[in-house]
Coordinates of C-alpha atoms in Angstrom, one line a residue:
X13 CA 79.2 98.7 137.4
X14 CA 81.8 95.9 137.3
X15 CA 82.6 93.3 134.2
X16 CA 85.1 90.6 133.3
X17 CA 86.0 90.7 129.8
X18 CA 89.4 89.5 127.7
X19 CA 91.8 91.9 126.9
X20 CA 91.6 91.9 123.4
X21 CA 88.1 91.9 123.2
X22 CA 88.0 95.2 125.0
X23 CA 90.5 97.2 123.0
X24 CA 89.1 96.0 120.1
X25 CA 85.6 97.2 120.8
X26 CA 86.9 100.7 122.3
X27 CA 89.4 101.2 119.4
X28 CA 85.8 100.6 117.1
X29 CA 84.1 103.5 119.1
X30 CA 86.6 105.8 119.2
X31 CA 87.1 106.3 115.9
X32 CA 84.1 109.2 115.8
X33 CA 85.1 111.0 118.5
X34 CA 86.2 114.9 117.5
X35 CA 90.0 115.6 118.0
X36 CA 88.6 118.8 119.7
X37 CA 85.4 119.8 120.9
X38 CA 83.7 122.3 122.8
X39 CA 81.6 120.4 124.6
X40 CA 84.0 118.0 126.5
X41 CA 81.8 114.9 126.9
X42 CA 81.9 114.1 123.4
X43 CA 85.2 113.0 123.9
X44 CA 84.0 110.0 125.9
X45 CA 82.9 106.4 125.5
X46 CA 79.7 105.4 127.0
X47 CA 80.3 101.5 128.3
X48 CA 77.1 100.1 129.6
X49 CA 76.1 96.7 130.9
X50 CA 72.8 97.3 131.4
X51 CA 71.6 95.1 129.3
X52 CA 73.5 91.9 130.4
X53 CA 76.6 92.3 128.1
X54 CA 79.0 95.3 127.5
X55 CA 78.0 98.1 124.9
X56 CA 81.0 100.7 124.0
X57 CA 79.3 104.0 121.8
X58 CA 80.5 107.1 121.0
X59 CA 79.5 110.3 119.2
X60 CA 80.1 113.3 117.6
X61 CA 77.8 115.9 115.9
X62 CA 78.4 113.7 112.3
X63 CA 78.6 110.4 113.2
X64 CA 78.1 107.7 115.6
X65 CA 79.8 104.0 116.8
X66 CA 78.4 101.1 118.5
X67 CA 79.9 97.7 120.0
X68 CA 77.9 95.2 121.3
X69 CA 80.5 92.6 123.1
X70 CA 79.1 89.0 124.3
X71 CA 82.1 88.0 126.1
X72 CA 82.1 90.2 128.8
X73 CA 80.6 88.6 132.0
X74 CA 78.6 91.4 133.9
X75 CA 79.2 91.0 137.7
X76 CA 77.0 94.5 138.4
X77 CA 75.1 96.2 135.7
X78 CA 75.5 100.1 135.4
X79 CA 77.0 102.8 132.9
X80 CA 79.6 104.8 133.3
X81 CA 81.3 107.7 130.4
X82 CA 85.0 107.5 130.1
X83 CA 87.2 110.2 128.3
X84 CA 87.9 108.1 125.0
X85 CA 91.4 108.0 123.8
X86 CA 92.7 107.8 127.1
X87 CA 91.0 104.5 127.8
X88 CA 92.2 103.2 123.5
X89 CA 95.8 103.7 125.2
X90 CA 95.0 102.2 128.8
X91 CA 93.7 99.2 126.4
X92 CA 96.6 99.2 123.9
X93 CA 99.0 98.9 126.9
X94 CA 97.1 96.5 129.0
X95 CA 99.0 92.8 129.5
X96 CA 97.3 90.4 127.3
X97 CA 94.4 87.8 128.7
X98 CA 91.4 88.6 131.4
X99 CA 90.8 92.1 132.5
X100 CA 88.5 93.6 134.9
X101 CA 86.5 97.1 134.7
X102 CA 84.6 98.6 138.0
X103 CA 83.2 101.6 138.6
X104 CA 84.4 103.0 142.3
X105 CA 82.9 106.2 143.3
X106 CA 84.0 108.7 141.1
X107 CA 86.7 106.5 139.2
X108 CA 86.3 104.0 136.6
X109 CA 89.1 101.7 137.2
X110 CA 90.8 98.9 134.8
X111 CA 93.6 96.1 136.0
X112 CA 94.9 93.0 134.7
X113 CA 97.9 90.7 135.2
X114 CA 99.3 93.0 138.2
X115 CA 98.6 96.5 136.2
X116 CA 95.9 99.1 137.7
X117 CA 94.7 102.5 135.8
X118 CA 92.3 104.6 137.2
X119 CA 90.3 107.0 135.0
X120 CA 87.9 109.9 136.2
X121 CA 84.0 110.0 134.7
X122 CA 82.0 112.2 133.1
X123 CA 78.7 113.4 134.0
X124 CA 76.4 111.2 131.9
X125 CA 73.7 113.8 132.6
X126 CA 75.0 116.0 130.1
X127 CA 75.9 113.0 127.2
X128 CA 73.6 113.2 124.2
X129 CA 71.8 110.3 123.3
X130 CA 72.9 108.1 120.7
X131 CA 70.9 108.1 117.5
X132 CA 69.0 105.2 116.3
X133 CA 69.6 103.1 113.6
X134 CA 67.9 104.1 110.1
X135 CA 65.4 102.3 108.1
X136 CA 67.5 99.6 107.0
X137 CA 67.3 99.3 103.2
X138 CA 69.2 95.6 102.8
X139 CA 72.1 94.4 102.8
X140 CA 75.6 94.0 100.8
X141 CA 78.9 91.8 100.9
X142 CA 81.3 93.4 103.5
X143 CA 84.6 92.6 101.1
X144 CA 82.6 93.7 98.0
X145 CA 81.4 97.1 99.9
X146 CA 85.3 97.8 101.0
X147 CA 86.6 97.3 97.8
X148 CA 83.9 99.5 95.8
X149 CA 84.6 102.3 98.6
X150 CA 88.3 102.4 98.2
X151 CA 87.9 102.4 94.0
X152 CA 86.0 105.5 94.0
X153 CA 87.2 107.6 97.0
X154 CA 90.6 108.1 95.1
X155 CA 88.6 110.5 93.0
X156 CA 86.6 112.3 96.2
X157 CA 87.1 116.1 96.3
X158 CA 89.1 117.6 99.4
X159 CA 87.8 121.0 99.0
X160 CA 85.7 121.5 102.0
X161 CA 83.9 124.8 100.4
X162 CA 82.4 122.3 97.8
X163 CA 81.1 120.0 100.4
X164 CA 78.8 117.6 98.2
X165 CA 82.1 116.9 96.0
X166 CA 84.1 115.6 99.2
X167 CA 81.2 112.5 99.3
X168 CA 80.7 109.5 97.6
X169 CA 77.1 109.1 96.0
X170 CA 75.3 105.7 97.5
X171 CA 72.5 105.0 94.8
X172 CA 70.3 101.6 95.5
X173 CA 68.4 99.9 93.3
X174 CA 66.1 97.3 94.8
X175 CA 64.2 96.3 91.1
X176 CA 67.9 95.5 89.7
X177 CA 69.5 94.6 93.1
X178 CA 72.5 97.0 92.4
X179 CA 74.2 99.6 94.3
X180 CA 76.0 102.5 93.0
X181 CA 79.1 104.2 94.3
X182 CA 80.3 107.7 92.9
X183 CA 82.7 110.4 93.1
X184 CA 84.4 113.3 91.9
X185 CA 86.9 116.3 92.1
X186 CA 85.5 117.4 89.0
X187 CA 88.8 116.5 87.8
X188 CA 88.1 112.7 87.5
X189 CA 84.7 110.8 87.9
X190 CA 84.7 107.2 89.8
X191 CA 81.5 105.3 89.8
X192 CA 81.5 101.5 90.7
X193 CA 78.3 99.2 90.7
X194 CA 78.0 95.6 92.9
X195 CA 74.9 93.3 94.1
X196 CA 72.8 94.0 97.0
X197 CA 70.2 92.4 98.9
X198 CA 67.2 94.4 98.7
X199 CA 65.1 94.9 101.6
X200 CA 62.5 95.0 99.5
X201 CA 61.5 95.4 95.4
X202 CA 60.6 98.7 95.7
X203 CA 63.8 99.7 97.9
X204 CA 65.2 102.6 96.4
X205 CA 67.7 106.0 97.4
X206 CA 70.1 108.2 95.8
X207 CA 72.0 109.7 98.7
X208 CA 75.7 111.7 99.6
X209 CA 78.1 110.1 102.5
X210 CA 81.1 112.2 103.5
X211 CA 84.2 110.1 101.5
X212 CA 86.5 110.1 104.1
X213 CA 83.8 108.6 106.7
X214 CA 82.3 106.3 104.0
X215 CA 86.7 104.7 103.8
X216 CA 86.9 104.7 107.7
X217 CA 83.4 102.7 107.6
X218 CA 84.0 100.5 105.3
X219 CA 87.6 99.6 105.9
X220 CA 86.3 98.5 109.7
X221 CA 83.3 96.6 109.1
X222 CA 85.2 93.8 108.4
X223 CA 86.5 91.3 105.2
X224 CA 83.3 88.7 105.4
X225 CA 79.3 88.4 106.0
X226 CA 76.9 90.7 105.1
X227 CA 76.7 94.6 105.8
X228 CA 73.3 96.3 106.6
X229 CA 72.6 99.2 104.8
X230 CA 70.7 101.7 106.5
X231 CA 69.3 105.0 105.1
X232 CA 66.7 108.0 105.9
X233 CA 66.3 111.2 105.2
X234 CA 69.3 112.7 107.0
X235 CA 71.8 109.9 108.3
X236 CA 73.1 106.4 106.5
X237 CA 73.7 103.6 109.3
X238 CA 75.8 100.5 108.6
X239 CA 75.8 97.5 110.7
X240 CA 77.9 93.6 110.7
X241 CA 78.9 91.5 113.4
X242 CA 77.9 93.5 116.3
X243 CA 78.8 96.7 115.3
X244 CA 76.7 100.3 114.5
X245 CA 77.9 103.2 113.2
X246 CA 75.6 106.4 111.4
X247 CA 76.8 109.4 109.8
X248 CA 75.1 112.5 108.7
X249 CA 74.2 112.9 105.2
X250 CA 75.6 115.5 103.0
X251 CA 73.8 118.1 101.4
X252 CA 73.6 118.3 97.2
X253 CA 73.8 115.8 94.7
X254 CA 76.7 114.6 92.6
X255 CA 76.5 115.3 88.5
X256 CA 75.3 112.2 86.8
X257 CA 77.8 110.2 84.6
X258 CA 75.8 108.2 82.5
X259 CA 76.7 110.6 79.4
X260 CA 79.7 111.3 80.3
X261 CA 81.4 107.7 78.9
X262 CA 80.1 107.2 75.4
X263 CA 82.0 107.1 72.7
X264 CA 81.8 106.1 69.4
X265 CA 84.3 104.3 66.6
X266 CA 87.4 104.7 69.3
X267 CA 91.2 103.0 68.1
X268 CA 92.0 100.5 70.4
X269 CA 95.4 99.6 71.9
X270 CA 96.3 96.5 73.5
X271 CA 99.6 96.7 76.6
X272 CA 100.5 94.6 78.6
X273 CA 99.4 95.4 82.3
X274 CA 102.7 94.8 85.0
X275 CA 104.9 96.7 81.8
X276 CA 102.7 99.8 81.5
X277 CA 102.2 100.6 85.5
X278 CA 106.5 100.0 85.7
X279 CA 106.9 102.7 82.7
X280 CA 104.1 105.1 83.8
X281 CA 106.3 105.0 87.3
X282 CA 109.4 105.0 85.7
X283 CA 108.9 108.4 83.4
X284 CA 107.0 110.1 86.3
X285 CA 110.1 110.8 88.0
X286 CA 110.4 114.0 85.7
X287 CA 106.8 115.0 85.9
X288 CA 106.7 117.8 87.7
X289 CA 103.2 119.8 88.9
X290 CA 100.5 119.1 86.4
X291 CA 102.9 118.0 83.8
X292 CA 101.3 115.0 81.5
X293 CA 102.8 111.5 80.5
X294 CA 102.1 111.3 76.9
X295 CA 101.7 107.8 75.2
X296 CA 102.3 107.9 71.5
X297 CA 100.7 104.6 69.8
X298 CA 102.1 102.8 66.3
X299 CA 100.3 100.6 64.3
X300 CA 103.1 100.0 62.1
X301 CA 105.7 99.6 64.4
X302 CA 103.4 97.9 67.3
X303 CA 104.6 100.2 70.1
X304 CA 103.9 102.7 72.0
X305 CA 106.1 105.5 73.6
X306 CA 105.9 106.7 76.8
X307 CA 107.8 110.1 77.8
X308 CA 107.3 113.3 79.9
X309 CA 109.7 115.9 81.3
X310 CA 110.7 119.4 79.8
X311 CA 113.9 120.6 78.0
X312 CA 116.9 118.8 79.7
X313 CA 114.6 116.8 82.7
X314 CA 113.2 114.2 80.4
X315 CA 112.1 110.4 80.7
X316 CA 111.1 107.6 78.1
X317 CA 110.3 103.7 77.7
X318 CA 109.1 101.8 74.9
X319 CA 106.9 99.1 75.1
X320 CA 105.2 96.7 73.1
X321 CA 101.5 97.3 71.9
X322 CA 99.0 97.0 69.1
X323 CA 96.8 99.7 67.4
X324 CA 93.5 99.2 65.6
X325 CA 91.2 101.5 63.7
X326 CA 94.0 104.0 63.2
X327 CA 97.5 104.2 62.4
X328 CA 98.9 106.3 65.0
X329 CA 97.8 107.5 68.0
X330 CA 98.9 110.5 70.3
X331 CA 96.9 111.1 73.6
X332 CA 98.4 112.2 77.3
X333 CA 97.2 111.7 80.8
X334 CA 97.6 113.1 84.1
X335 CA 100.4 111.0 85.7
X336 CA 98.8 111.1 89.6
X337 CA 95.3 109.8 87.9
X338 CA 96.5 107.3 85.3
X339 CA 98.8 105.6 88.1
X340 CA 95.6 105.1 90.2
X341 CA 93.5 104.3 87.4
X342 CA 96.0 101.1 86.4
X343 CA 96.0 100.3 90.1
X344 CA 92.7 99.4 89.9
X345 CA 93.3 96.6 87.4
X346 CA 94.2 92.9 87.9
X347 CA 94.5 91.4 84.4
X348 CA 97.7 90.8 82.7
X349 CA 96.7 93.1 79.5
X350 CA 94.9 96.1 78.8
X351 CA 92.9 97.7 76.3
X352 CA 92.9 101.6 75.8
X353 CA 90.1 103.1 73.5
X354 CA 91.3 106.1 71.7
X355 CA 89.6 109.0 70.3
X356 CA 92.5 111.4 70.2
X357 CA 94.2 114.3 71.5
X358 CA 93.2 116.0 74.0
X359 CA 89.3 114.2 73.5
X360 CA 88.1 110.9 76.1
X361 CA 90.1 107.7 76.3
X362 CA 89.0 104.5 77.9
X363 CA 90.3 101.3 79.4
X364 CA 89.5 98.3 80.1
X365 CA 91.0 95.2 81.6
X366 CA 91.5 92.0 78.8
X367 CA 92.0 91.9 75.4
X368 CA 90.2 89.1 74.9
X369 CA 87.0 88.3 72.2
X370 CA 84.4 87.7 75.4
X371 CA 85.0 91.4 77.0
X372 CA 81.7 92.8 77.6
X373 CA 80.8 96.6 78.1
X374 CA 80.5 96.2 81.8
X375 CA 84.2 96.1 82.0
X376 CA 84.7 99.6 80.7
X377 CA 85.9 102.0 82.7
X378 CA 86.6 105.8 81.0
X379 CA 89.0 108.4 81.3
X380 CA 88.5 112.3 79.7
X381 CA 91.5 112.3 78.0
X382 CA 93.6 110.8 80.7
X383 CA 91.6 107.5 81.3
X384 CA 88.9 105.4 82.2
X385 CA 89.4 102.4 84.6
X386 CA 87.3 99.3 85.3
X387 CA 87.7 96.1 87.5
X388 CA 85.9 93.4 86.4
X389 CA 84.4 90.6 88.5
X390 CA 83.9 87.1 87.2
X391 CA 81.2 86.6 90.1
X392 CA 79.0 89.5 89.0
X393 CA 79.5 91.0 85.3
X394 CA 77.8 93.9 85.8
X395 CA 80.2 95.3 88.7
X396 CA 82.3 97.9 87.5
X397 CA 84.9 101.3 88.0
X398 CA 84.5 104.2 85.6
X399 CA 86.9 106.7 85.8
X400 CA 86.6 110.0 84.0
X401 CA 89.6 113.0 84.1
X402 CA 90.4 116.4 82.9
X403 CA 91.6 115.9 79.7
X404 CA 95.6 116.5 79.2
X405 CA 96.6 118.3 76.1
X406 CA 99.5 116.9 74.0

C-alpha cells in the first residue's frame, strides 16, 4: 500500500474514525483504524462492539492499492503533529510509515486477520437537514438519563413519520422530558420507526456530521446508520422504549405571564448563586404590581431580583423551579419575551417563546412545575422542544 494525500485531509478523516474506538478493550485490534485503498481512493473505519465510523477520502492519489490496520489514537496524534501540506503513507514490511515536509513516523500493524468486519449500512429510511438534526439532538439530550442501570433512559427516542414527514426526538431522566419535532424526507409514505439511540452517541453523531446538506437516516432492527458527505457511522440500538409524552403537557385555563427573555436568564443566574443541592428558585408573579420576584437561598444565604412582568387570568401567582433545569430550559429560547403558563404551586407550568397575538400551540414547550421550553422555527411551525420536570414545591 502507498498513497499521497494532503495533510489535513488525513487527520480530518482519522480524527472522524477514531471517535468509536473503546478507551480499553480486550481485544487489542479494536483499537485500530482500518485505511484501505483498495478501491481507488482511501477509506479510514473503525469499530467497536456499539458503533462504527467510515471515511471515504477522494483526494488521496493511490500509488499501490492494499490495506493495512494501524493502532488508532496513535496515528490521530502522528496526524495532529504532522507539518501542514502533502503527505505520504506506505506500507513497508511490517511498518506502516507516514512523512511529510522532512518528518518520518513509523507505526507497527496489526494482524488484519483477526479485525471484525465492519457492519453494513441499514435500510436507509430518508433523509433530514444536518443543522436541523444537530440542533434537535443537543435540545433534548440535556434531559438524557446518566444512570447506566436504566439503560433505555440514557437514549434519545428517534420516531419517523413518513405520512406527516416528521421526526421525533425524546428524552428523559424521569426528572424532565425533552421531545423536539422537525421535517424529514421520507424514503418513502409508508416509512415508519420508533426506535432508542444511546444519547451520548446520538451528540457525538450529530455534532460531526456537519452544519449543511442532508443526513441519511438509516434504521433496522438493531443498529441506526447515519451518513453525509462521505462519511458512515452505525450504532447499536438500545433496548426498551421511552414513556410517551403526549399526555403529559395538557393543561387547561393556565395564568399567563409575560418576561422579558435576556432579564429573566441574568436573574435566574444571578439568585442561583445561593442555591445549593436541589434547592428551588421561586418566581412569585403580581398582577397588580406587574412584577415578578425571583429569590432562593435559606436563612442568612439568600438572593433576590425584581423584574418587570404581567399576569393574566389570576392575581397572583407563586410557582418554583429547579434552578439546573429552568436555566437550560431558557437556554433554549431566542425571542426577546416569554410567556409562562401557570397553574400553580407545585402543579405544571409552561413556556413558550413570544407574547405576541399570532403564537400558535406548536411553540409550547412544558415544564412539571419547573418548566416547559420550546424553540420555535419560522421555516417549519410545527418544529418544537417540550420540556417537562419534577415539580418543585414552594
Amino acid at each position: 500500500m502507498e498513497f499521497r494525500i494532503e495533510r489535513t485531509a488525513l487527520t480530518e478523516a482519522v480524527a472522524w474514525a477514531a471517535r468509536v474506538l473503546p478507551v480499553r478493550s480486550p481485544v487489542p485490534v479494536l483499537g485500530g483504524l482500518l485505511l484501505d485503498t483498495e478501491g481507488g481512493r482511501l477509506c479510514v473505519s473503525g469499530l467497536d462492539y456499539e458503533a462504527s465510523a467510515r471515511m471515504d477520502v477522494e483526494a488521496a492519489e493511490v500509488l499501490r492499492p492494499g490495506k493495512v490496520l494501524v493502532m488508532g489514537r496513535r496515528l490521530l496524534d502522528i496526524c495532529k503533529v504532522l507539518p501542514e501540506g502533502p503527505v505520504e503513507c506506505a506500507v513497508e514490511g511490517s511498518r506502516f510509515t507516514v512523512s511529510g515536509d522532512g518528518a518520518r513516523f513509523g507505526l507497527s500493524v496489526l494482524p488484519l486477520a483477526d479485525y471484525p468486519a465492519l457492519p453494513s449500512l441499514p435500510q436507509v429510511r430518508g433523509a433530514v437537514e444536518a443543522a436541523e438534526f444537530a440542533a434537535a439532538v443537543a435540545d433534548v439530550a440535556v434531559a438524557a438519563g446518566r444512570d447506566d442501570t436504566l439503560p433505555a433512559l440514557t437514549g434519545i427516542r428517534l420516531g419517523l413519520d413518513g405520512a406527516t414527514g416528521t421526526m421525533t426526538l425524546a428524552a428523559t431522566d424521569r426528572y424532565r422530558f425533552a421531545v423536539r419535532t422537525l421535517p424529514w424526507k421520507a424514503a418513502a409514505d409508508d416509512e415508519s420507526a420508533d426506535v432508542v439511540v444511546a444519547a451520548r452517541r446520538l451528540t457525538e453523531i450529530a455534532r460531526s456530521l456537519g452544519r449543511s446538506g442532508l443526513v441519511s437516516v438509516a434504521l433496522d432492527a438493531g443498529s441506526a446508520g447515519f451518513e453525509h458527505a462521505g462519511m458512515r457511522t452505525t450504532v447499536r440500538l438500545l433496548d426498551g422504549r421511552l414513556p410517551r409524552h403526549d399526555k403529559l403537557f395538557a393543561m387547561e385555563s393556565p395564568a399567563v405571564a409575560v418576561v422579558d427573555r435576556a432579564r429573566l436568564v441574568e436573574a435566574v443566574k444571578r439568585v442561583s448563586v445561593v442555591a445549593d443541592g436541589d434547592s428551588p428558585v421561586q418566581m412569585a408573579f403580581s398582577g397588580a404590581d406587574n412584577s415578578v420576584l425571583l429569590q432562593a437561598g435559606y436563612e442568612d444565604d439568600v438572593a433576590s431580583q425584581r423584574l418587570p412582568a404581567t399576569l393574566e387570568g389570576a392575581r397572583e401567582m407563586t410557582v418554583a423551579f429547579n434552578p439546573g433545569y429552568l436555566a437550560d430550559a431558557l437556554a433554549s429560547f431566542e425571542e426577546p419575551s416569554l410567556r409562562l403558563l401557570l397553574m400553580g404551586a407545585g402543579q405544571r407550568a409552561m413556556i413558550t417563546g413570544g407574547a405576541g397575538p399570532d403564537d400558535d400551540a406548536h411553540r409550547d414547550s412544558h415544564s412539571d412545575s419547573d418548566r416547559h421550553s420550546h424553540r420555535h422555527s419560522d421555516r417549519y411551525s410545527h418544529r418544537h422542544l417540550l420540556m417537562s420536570v419534577k415539580p418543585q414545591l414552594v
